[in-house]
Short mmCIF file of C-alpha atoms and ligand atoms in Angstrom, two decimals:
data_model
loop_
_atom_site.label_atom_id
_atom_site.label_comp_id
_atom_site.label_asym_id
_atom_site.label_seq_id
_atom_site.Cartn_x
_atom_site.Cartn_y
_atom_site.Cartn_z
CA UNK J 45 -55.61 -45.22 -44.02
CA UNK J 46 -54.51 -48.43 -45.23
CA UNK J 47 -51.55 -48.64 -47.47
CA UNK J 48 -51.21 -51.05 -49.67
CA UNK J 49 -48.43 -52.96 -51.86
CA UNK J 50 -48.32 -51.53 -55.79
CA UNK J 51 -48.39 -54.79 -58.04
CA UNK J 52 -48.20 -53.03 -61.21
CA UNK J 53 -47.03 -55.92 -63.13
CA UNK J 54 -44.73 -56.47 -66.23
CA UNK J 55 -46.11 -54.68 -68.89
CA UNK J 56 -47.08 -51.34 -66.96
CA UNK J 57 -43.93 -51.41 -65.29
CA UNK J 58 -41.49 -52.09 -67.79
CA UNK J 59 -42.74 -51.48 -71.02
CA UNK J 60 -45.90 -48.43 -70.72
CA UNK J 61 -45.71 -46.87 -67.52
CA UNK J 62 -47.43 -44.16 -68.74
CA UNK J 63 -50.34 -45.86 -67.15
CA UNK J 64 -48.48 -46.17 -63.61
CA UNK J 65 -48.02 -42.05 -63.82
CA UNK J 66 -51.83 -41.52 -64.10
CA UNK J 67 -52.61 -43.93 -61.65
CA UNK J 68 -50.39 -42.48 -59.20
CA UNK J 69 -51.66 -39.02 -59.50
CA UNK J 70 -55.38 -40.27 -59.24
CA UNK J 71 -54.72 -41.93 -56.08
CA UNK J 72 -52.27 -39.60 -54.98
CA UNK J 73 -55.70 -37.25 -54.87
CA UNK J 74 -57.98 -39.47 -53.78
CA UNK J 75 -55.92 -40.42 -50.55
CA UNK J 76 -54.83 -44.12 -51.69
CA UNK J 77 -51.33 -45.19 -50.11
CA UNK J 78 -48.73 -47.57 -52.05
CA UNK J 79 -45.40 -48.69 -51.44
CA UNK J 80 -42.92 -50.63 -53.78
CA UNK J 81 -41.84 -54.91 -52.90
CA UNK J 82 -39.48 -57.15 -54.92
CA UNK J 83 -42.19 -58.79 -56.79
CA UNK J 84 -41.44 -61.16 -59.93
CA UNK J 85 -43.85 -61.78 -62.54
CA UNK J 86 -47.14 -62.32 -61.02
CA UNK J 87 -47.29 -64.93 -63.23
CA UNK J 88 -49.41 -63.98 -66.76
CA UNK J 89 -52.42 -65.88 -66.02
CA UNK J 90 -52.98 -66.73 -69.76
CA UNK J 91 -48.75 -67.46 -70.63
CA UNK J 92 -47.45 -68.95 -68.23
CA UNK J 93 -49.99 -70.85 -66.31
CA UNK J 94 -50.73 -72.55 -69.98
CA UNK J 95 -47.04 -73.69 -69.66
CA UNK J 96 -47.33 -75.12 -66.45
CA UNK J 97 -49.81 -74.83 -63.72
CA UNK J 98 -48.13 -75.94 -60.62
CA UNK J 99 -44.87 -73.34 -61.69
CA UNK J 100 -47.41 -70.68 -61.55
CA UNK J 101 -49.12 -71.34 -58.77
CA UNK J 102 -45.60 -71.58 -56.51
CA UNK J 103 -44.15 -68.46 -58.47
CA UNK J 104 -47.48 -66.17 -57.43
CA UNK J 105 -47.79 -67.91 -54.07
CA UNK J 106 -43.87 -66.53 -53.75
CA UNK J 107 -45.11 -63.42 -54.71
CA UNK J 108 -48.52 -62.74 -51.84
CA UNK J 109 -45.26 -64.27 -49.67
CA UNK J 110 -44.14 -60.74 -49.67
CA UNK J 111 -47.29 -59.06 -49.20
CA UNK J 112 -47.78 -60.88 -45.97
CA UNK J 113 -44.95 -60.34 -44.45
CA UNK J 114 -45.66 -56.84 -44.19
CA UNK J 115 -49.74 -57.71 -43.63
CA UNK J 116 -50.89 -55.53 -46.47
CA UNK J 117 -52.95 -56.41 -49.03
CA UNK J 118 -51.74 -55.89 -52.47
CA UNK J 119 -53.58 -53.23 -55.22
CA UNK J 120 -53.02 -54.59 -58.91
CA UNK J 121 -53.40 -52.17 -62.05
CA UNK J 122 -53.48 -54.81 -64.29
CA UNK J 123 -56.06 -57.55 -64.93
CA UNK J 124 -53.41 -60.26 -65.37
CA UNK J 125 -51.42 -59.93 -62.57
CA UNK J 126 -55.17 -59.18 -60.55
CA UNK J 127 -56.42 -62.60 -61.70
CA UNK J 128 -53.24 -64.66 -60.87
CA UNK J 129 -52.56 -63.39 -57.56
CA UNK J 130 -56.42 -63.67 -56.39
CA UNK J 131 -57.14 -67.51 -58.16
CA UNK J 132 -53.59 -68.34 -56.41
CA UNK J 133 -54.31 -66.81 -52.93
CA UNK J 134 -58.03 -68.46 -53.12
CA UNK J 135 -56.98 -71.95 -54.60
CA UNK J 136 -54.25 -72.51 -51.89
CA UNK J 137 -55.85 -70.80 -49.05
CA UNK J 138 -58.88 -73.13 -49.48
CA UNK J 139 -56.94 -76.49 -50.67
CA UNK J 140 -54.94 -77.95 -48.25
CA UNK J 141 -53.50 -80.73 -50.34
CA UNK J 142 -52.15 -78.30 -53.06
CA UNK J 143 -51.14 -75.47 -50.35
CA UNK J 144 -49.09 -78.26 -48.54
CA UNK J 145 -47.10 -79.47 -52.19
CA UNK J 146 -46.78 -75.55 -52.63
CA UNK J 147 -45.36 -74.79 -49.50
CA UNK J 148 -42.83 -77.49 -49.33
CA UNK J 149 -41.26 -76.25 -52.96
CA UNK J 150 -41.59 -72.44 -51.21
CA UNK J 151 -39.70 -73.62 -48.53
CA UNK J 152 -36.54 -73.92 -50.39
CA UNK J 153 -36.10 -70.36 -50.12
CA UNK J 154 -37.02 -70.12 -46.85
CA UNK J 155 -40.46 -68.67 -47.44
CA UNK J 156 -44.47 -69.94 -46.61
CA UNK J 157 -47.75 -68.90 -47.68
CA UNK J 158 -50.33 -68.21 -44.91
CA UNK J 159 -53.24 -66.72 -46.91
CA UNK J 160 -53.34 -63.64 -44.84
CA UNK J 161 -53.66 -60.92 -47.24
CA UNK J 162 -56.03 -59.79 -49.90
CA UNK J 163 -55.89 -58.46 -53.29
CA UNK J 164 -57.69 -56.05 -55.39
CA UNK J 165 -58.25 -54.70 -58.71
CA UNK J 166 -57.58 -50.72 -58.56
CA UNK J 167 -61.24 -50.78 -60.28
CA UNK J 168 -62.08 -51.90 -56.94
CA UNK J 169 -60.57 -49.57 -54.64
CA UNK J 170 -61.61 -46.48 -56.85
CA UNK J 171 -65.09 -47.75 -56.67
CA UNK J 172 -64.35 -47.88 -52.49
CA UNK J 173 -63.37 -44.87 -52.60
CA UNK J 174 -66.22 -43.91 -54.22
CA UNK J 175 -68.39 -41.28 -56.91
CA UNK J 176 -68.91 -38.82 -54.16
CA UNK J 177 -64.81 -38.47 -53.01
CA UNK J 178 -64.58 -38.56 -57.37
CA UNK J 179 -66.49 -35.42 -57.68
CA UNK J 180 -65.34 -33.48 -55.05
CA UNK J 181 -61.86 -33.02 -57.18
CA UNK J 182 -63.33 -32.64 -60.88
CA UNK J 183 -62.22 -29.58 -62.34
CA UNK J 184 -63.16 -30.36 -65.87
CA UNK J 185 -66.64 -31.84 -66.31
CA UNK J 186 -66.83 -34.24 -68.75
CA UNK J 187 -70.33 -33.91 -69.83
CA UNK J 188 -70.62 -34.67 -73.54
CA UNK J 189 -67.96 -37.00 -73.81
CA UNK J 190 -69.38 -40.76 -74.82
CA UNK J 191 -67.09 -43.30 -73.96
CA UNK J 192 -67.35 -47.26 -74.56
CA UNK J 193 -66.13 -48.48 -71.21
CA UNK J 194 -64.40 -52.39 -71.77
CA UNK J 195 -63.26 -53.53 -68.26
CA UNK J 196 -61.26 -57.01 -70.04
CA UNK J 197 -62.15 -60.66 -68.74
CA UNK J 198 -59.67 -61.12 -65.99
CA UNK J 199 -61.26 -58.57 -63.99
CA UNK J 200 -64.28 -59.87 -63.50
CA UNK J 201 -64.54 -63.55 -63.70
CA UNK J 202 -64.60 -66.33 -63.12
CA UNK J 203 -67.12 -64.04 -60.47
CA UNK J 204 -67.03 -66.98 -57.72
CA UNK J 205 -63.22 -66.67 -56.99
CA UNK J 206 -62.65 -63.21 -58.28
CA UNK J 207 -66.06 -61.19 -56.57
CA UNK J 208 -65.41 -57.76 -58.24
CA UNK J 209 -68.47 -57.11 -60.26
CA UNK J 210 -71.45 -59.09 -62.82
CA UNK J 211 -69.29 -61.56 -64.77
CA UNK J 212 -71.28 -60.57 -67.75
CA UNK J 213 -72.16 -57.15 -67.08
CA UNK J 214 -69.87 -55.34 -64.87
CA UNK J 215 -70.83 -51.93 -63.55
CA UNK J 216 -68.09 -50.65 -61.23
CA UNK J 217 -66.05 -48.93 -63.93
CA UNK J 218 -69.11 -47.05 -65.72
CA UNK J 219 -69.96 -46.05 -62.61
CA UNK J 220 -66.49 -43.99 -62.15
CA UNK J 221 -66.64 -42.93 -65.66
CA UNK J 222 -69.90 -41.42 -65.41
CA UNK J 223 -68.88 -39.55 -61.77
CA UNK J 224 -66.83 -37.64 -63.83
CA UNK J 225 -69.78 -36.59 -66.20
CA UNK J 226 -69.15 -37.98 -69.02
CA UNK J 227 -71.68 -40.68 -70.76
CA UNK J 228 -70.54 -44.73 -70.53
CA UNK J 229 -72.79 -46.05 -74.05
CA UNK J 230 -74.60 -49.10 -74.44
CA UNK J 231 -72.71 -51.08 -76.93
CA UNK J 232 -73.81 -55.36 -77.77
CA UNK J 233 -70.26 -56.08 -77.68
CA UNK J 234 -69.22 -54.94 -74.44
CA UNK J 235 -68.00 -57.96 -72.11
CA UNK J 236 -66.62 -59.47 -75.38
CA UNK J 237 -62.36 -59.98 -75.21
CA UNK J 238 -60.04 -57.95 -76.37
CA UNK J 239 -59.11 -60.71 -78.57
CA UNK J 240 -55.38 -60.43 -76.76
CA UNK J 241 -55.51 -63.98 -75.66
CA UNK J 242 -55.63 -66.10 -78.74
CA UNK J 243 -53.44 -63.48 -80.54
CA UNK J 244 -50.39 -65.41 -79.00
CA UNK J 245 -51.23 -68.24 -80.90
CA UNK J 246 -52.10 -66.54 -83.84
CA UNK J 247 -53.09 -63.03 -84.98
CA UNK J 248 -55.70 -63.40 -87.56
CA UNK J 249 -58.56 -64.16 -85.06
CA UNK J 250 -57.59 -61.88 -82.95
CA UNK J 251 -57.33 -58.87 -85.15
CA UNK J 252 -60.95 -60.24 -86.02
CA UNK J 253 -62.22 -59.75 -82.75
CA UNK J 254 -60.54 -56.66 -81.90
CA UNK J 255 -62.04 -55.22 -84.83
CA UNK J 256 -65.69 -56.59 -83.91
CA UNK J 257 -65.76 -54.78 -80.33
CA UNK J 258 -64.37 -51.67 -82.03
CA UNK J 259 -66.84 -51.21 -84.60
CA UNK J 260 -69.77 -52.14 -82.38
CA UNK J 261 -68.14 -49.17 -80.01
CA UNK J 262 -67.88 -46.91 -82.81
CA UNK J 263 -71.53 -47.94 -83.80
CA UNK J 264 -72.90 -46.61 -80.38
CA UNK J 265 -71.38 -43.42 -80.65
CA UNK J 266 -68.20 -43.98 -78.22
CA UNK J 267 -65.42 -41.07 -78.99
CA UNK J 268 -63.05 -43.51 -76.72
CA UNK J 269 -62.48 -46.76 -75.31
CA UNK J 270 -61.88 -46.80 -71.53
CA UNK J 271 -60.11 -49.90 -70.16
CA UNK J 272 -58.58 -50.79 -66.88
CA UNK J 273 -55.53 -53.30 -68.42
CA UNK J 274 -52.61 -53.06 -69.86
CA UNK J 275 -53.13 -56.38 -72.05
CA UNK J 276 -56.58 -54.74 -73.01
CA UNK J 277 -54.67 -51.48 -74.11
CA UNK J 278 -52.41 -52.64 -75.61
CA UNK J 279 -54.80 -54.37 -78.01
CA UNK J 280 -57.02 -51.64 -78.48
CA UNK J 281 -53.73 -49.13 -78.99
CA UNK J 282 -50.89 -50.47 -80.28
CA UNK J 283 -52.99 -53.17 -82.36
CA UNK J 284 -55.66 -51.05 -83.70
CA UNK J 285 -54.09 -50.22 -86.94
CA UNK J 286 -53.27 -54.09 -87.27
CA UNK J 287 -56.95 -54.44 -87.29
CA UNK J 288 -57.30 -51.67 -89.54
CA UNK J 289 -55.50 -53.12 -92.30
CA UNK J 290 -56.76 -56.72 -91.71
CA UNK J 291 -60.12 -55.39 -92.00
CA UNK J 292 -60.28 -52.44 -94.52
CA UNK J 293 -62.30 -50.41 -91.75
CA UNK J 294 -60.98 -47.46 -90.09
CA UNK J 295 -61.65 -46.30 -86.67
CA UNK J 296 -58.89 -44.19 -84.94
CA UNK J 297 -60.50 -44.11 -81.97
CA UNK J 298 -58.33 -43.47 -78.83
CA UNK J 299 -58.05 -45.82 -75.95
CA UNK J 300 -57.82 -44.27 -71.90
CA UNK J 301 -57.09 -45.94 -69.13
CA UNK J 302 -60.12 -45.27 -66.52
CA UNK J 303 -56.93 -43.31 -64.58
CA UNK J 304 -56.47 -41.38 -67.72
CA UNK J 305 -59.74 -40.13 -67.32
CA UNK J 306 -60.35 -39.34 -64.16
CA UNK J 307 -56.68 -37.53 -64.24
CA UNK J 308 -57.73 -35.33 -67.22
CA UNK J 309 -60.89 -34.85 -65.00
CA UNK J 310 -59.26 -33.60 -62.44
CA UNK J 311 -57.59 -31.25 -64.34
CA UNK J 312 -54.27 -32.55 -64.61
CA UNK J 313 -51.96 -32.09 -67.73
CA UNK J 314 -51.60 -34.54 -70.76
CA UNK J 315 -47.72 -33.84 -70.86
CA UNK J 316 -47.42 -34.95 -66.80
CA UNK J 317 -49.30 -38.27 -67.45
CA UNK J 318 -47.37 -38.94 -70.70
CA UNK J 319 -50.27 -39.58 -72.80
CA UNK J 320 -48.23 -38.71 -75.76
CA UNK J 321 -46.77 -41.75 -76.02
CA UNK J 322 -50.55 -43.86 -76.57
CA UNK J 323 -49.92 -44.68 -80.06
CA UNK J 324 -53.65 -43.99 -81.33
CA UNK J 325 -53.48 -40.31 -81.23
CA UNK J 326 -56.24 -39.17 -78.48
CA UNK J 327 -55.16 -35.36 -79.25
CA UNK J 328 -58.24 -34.34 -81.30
CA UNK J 329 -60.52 -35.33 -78.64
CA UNK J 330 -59.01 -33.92 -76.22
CA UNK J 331 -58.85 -30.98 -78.02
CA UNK J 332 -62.92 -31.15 -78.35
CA UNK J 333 -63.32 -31.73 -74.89
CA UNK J 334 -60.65 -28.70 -73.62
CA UNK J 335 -58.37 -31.21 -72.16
CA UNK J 336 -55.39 -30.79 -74.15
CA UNK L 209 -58.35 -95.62 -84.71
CA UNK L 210 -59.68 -93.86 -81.40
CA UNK L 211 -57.60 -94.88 -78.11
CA UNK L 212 -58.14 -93.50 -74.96
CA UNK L 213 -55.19 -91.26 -73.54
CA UNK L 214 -55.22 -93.29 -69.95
CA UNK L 215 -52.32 -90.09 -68.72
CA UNK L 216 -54.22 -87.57 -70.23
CA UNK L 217 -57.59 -88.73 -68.20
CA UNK L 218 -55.86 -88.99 -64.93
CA UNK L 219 -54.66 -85.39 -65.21
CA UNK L 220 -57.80 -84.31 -66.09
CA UNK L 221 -59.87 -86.08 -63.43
CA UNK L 222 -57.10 -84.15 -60.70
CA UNK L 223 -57.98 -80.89 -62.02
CA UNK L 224 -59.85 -80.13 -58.87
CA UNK L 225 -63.15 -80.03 -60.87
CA UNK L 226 -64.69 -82.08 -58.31
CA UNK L 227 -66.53 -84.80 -60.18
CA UNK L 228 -68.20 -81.95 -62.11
CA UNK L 229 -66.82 -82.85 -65.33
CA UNK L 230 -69.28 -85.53 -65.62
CA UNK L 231 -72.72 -83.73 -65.62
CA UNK L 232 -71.63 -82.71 -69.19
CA UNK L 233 -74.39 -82.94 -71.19
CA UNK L 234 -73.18 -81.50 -74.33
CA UNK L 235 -75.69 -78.45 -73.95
CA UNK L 236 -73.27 -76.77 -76.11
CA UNK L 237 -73.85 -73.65 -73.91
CA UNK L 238 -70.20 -72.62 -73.89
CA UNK L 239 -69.55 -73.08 -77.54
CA UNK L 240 -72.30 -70.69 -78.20
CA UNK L 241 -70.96 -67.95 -76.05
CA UNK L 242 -67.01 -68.71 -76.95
CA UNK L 243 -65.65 -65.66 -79.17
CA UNK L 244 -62.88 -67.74 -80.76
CA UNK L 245 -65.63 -70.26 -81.92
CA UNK L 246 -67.80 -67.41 -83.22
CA UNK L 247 -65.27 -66.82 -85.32
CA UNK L 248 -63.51 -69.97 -86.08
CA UNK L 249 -66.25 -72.72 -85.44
CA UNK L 250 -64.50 -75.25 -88.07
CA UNK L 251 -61.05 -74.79 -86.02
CA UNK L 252 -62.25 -74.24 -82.21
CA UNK L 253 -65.02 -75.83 -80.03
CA UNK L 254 -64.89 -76.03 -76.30
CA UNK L 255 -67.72 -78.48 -76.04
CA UNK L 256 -65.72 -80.67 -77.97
CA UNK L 257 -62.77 -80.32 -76.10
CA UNK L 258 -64.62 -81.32 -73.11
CA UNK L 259 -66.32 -84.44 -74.18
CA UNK L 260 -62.84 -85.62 -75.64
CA UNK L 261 -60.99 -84.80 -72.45
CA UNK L 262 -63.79 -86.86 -69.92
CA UNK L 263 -63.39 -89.62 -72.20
CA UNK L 264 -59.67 -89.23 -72.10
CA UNK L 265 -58.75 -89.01 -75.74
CA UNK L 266 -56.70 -86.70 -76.59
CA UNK L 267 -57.59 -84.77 -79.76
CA UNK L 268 -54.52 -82.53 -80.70
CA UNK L 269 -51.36 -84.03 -79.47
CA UNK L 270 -49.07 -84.76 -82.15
CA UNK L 271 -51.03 -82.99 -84.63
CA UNK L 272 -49.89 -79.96 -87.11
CA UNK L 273 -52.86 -77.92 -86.42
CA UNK L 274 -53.42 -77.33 -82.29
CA UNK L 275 -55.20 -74.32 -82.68
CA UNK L 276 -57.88 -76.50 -81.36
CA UNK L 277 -56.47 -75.94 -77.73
CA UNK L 278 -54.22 -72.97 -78.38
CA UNK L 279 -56.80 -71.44 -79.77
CA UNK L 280 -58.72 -70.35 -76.77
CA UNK L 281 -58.43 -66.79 -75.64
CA UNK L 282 -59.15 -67.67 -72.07
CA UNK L 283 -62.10 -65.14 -71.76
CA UNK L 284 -63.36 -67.42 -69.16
CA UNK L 285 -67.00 -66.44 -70.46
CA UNK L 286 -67.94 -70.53 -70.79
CA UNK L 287 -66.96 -70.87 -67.37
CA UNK L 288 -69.24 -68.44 -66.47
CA UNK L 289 -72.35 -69.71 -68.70
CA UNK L 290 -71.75 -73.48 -68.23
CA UNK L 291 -74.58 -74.58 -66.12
CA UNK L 292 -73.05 -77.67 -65.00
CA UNK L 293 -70.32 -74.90 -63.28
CA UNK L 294 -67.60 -77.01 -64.99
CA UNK L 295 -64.57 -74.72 -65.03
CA UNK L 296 -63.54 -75.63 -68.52
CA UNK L 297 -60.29 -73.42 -68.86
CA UNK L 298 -58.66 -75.54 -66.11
CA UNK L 299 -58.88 -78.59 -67.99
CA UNK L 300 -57.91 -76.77 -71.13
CA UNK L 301 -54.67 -75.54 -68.67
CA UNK L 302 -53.99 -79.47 -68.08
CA UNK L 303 -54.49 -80.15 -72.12
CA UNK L 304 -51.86 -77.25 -72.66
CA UNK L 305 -49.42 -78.10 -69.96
CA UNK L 306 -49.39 -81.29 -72.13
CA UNK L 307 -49.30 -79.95 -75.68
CA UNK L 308 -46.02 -77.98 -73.75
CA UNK L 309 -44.58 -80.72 -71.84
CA UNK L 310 -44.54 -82.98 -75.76
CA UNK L 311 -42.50 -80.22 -76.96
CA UNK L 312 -45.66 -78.74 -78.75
CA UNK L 313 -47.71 -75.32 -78.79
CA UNK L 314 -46.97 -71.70 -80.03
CA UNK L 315 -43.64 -70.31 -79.27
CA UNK L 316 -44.93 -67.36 -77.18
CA UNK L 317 -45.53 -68.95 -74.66
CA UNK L 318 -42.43 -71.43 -73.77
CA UNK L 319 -40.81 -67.81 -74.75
CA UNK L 320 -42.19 -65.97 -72.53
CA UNK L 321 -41.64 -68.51 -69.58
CA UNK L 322 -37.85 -68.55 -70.48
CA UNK L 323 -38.20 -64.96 -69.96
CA UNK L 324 -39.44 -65.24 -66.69
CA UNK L 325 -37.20 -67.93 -65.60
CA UNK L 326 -33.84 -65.86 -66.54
CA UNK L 327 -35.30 -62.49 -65.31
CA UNK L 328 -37.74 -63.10 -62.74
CA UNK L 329 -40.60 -60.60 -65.07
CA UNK L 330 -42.17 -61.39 -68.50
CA UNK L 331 -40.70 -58.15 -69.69
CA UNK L 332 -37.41 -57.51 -68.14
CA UNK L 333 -36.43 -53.65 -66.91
CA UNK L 334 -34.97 -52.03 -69.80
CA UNK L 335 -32.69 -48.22 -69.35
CA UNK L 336 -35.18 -46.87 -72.21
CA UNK L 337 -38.39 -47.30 -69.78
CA UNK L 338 -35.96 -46.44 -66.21
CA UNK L 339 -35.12 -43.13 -68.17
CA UNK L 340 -38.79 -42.95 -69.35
CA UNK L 341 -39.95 -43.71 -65.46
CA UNK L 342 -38.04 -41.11 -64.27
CA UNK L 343 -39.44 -38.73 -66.68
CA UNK L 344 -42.65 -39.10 -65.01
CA UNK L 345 -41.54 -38.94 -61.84
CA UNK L 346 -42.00 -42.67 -61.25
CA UNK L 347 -40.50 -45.02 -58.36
CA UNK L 348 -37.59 -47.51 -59.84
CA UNK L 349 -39.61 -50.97 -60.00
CA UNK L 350 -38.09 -53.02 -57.68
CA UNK L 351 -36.33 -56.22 -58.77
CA UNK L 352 -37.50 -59.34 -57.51
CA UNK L 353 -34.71 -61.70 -56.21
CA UNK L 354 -34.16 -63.87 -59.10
CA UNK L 355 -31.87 -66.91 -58.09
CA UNK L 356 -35.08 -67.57 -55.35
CA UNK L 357 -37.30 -67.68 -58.98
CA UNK L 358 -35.05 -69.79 -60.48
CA UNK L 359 -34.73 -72.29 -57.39
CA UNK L 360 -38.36 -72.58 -57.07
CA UNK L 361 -39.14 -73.27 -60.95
CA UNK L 362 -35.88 -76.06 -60.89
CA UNK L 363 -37.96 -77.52 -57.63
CA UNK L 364 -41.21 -77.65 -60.21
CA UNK L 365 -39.18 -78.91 -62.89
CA UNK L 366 -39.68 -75.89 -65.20
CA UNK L 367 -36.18 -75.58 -65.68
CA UNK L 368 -36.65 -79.70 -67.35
CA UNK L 369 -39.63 -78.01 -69.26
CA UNK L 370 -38.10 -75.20 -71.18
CA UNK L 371 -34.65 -77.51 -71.26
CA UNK L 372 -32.71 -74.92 -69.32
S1 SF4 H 571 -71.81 -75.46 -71.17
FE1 SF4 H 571 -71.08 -76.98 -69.67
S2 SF4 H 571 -72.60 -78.64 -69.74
FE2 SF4 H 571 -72.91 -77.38 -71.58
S3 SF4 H 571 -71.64 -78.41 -73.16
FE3 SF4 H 571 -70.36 -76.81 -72.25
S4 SF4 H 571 -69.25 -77.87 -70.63
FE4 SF4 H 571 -70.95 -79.19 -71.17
S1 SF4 H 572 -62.28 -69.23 -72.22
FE1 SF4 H 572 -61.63 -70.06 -74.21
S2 SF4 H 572 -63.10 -71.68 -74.65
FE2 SF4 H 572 -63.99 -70.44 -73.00
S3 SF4 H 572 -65.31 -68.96 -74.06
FE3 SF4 H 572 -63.30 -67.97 -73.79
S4 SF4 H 572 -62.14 -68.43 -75.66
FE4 SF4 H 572 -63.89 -69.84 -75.61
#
């Protein structure tokens, strides 16, 4: 079995790792090997690459350095540090002129970029892994649950680099959320943002957009919001009540990560994943569904 | 007065775009699909950005408002739509990397690169989230080595940038 390096990026790591403590147990279960590197910042895709492109591309190159010297691709949970690390391993295996200028600034620490490893949303792998290896370890069917599933823009595009899924409607993450019996609902909003982006620049539009994919989720039915980022969750969590207020709607309705999910479905404990800490209370559902 | 941005052309024409940039034709395809327009369309229009970025004039520099650049949420949905396959948010990464390098745009985000110069992460370990880690039973992250970050972003000039 292949084991591959954990990229879990900034904001799982060091500020909700909550996140990293379901993931772990869901691959732990489903057989997928990780192992820790010295990674930086992979660099935020949106941030920093908006400050200056050629810093990011050396900075991520440095990273997929590290990957290759042990040949193994890396697995990202985050969208962010996904995108970065696959536009920057594409663009400079591909581009000789801008691999060359890269590799001469790398070499002032003694390091080069080859282009000899891949790397891979954990959407990805879990959809690898696939809906039959899922069901064999349910122990709570979900059945009746209706989730809004929101897999976030950096996973999926721009498709011709990135090749996960549709660019504009992406089916590997319903597809794992409805192996574990519960019901992914149609909703028009559902490759819009999470409205994260802009919200650096300035919150009003992005409250504004948070609030439009919530209420069109909340219009189809969805008791949840399933996501596969950090940057996305964070939004939809932390933010929520910031879109609340802004708006004068209310929704209250509690964000997973897909790992979440598939964690409660396989019958592990709230408490061990820390889902105490989401800050949009998820405890009445799970108290509706018997997963609490 | 309108003057063309001669700099601000050059850059754009080297944003390994090919000659793609050209077969514009103002279909206004990506404006339509572009959240932050939906939303905004007095203050934010890709389209726009595009036709003043081939024609090398640049619309925001040195203006109070730059929500017309900043303002994109980098969805990359009018890459996706634009059948022309012009992949607009590079050259909006080439306008920004300007707005930055005049001493302009939001704070976040020369911020956030300081950040990541002095610590190597965006969001720097903190004991709070080790304790927290360990709680779950979670690996220590493992820190990157962060005099090679900082050589490598003086080499790009970064350090120049965020006048470090
Ligand atoms: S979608 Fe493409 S061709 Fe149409 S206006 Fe936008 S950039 Fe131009
Ligand atoms: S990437 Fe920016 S300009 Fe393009 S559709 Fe998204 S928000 Fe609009």
């Amino acid at each position: 079995m292949t084991e591959y390096k954990m990229f879990q990026g900034c904001t799982i790591g060091n500020r909700i790792p909550f996140l990293e403590a379901s993931a772990r147990m869901v691959f732990d279960k489903l057989g997928i090997k990780t192992s820790e590197g010295p990674f930086a910042c992979c660099p935020d895709p949106v941030g920093f690459n908006s400050v200056d492109h050629t810093s990011w591309l050396a900075m991520g190159a440095r990273n997929l350095t590290i990957a290759e010297a042990e040949e193994k691709d890396i697995i990202s949970l985050c969208n962010g540090c996904f995108q970065t690390l696959k536009l920057v391993n594409k663009e400079l295996s591909h581009d000789e002129h801008e691999r060359e200028k890269i590799n001469k600034i790398l070499g002032e620490v003694g390091k080069e970029f080859k282009g000899t490893i891949n790397v891979k949303h954990f959407v990805e792998v879990l959809h690898e892994v696939g809906e039959e290896k899922i069901k064999e370890s349910i122990k709570n069917d979900l059945s009746g649950l209706k989730v809004a599933c929101h897999t976030g823009c950096h996973y999926n595009r721009p498709s011709e680099i990135v090749q996960t899924d549709d660019p504009l409607k992406p089916v590997k993450l319903r597809e794992i959320v409805a192996a574990t019996g519960a019901t992914p609902v149609d909703y028009d909003e559902e490759v819009l943002c999470c409205g994260a982006g802009v919200g650096n620049t300035e919150e009003e539009p992005a409250m504004q957009i948070l609030a439009n994919k919530l209420s069109s989720a909340m219009n189809a039915g969805a008791e949840a919001i399933i996501v596969n980022c950090p940057a996305c969750f964070q939004q939809f969590d932390t933010n929520q009540k910031k879109a609340e207020k802004q708006t004068g709607n209310s929704y209250g309705l509690p964000v997973l990560y897909v790992t979440e999910l598939l964690a409660l479905a396989f019958g592990m404990k709230p408490d061990d994943m820390g889902i105490k800490f989401h800050r949009t209370r998820p405890k009445d559902l799970l108290e509706k569904h018997n997963l609490a | 007065m309108v003057s063309v941005d001669f700099e601000l052309r050059k850059k754009v024409m080297d944003a390994h775009i090919g000659d793609t940039l050209k077969y514009c034709y103002q279909c206004n395809r990506c404006t339509d699909v572009c959240p932050v327009s939906q939303i905004a369309p007095d203050r934010y229009n890709p389209r726009g950005n595009i036709m003043a970025s081939f024609l090398g004039i640049n619309l925001f520099m040195g203006q109070k408002d730059n929500f017309g650049i900043w303002g994109c949420t980098v969805c990359d949905t009018c890459d996706e739509i634009c059948p022309q396959k012009i992949e607009l948010t590079e050259i909006f990464t080439v306008l920004k990397n300007m707005s930055i390098a005049a001493g302009e745009g939001p704070d976040y985000y020369t911020t956030q690169a300081s950040t990541i110069y002095d610590a190597g992460k965006a969001i720097p370990s903190q004991p709070a989230i080790e304790r927290r880690r360990e709680q779950l039973g979670l690996p220590k992250v493992e820190e990157p080595d962060v005099s090679e970050v900082q050589k490598i972003l003086n080499v790009t000039k970064l350090n120049k940038i965020l006048n470090k």
